[in-house]
XYZ file of C-alpha atoms in Angstrom:
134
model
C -10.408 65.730 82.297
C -12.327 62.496 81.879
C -12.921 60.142 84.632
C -13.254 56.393 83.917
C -15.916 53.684 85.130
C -15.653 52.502 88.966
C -12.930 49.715 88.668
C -14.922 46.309 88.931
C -16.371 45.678 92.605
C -15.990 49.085 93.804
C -19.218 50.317 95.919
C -21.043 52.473 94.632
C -20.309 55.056 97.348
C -16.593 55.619 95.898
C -18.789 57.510 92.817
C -17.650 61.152 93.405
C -20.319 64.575 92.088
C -17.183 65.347 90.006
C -15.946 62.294 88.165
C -17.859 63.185 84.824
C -17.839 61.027 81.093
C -18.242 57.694 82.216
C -20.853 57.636 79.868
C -18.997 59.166 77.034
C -16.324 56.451 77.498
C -18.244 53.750 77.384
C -19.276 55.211 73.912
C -15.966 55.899 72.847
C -14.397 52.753 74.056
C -17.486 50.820 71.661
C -16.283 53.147 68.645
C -12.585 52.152 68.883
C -13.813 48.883 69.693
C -15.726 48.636 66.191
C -12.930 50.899 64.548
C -10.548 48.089 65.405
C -12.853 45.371 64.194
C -13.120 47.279 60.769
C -9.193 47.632 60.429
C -8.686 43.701 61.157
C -11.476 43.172 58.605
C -10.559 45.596 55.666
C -6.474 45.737 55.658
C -6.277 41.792 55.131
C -8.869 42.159 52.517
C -7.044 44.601 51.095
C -3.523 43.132 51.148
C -4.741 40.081 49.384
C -8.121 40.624 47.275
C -7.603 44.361 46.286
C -5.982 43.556 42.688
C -8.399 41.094 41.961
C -11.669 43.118 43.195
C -10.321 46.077 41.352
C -8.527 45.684 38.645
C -6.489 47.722 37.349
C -6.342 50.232 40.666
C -3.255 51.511 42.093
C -1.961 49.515 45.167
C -3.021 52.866 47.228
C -6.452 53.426 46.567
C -6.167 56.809 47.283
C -4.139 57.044 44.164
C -6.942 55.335 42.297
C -7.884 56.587 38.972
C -11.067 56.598 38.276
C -12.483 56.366 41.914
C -15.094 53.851 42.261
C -18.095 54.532 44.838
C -16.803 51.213 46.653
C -13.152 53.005 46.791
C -14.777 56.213 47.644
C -15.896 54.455 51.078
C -12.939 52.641 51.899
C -11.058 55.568 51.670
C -13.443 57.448 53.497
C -14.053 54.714 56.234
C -9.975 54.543 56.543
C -9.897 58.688 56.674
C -12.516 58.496 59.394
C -10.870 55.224 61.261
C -7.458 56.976 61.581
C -9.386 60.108 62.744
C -10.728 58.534 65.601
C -7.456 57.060 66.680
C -6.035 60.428 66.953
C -8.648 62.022 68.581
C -8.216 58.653 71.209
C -4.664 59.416 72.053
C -5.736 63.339 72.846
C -8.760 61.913 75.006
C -5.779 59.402 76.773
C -3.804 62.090 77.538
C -6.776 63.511 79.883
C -8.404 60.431 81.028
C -8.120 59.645 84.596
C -7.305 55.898 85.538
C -7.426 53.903 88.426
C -4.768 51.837 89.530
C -4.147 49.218 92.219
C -1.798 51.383 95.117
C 0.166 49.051 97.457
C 1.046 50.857 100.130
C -0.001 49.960 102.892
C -2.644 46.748 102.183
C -3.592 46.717 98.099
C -6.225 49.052 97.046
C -7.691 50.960 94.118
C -6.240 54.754 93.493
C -8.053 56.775 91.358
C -4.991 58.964 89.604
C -7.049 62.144 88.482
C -4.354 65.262 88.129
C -3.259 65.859 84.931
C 0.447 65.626 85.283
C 0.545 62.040 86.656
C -2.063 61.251 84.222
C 0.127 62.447 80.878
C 3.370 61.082 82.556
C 1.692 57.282 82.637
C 0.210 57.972 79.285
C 3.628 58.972 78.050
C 5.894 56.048 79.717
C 2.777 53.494 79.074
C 0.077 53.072 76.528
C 1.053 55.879 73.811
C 4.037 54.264 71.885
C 1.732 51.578 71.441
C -1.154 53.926 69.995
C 1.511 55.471 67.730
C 2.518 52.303 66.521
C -0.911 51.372 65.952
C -1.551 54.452 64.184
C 1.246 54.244 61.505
């Protein structure tokens, strides 16, 4: 599984040999960042310009006949967009997270086996994702 970065404040000494792709999410979380930024860009462009910047397309442009080079990409950009929203809810499903425990006095947890870590994926953040997705 994944391991995320140190939760804000945290010394540095809390940084365990084993918690691997902190780098790798910092990546990913840019990509969905910009893959979310290109949905709220395109789909209202879309919804209201896409008759009159191509006339005469179908209201799916993957439906489009004859497909323009600037149809080509959108589709292509969408195909790729939606891929990488899948591949995030796989990558959620083994991504540890740290969480605020309060027994005791409040304190950061780092939840790293895999059952608790699909349970609060499951009960939490992947109905939203799903929604997001459709």
């Amino acid at each position: 599984w994944l391991y995320p970065e140190l939760p804000w404040g945290a010394p540095p000494s809390w940084q365990m040999p084993q918690m691997r792709g902190g780098h790798f999410m910092q990546v990913w979380e840019m990509m969905s960042f910009l893959a979310c930024l290109y949905v709220s860009a395109t789909v209202p462009w879309l919804v209201a310009f896409s008759d009159d910047a191509f006339p005469g397309v179908h209201s799916c442009i993957y439906l489009s006949d004859p497909m323009t080079t600037e149809l080509l990409t959108i589709a292509t950009m969408d195909i790729l967009v939606d891929l990488l929203f899948t591949i995030d809810i796989f990558i959620n499903f083994h991504l540890a997270v740290w969480e605020i425990s309060t027994n005791g006095s409040p304190h950061w947890q780092l939840i790293d086996d895999l059952p608790s870590i699909r349970s609060k994926y499951f009960w939490g953040g992947l109905w939203t994702d799903v929604l997001g997705q459709i």
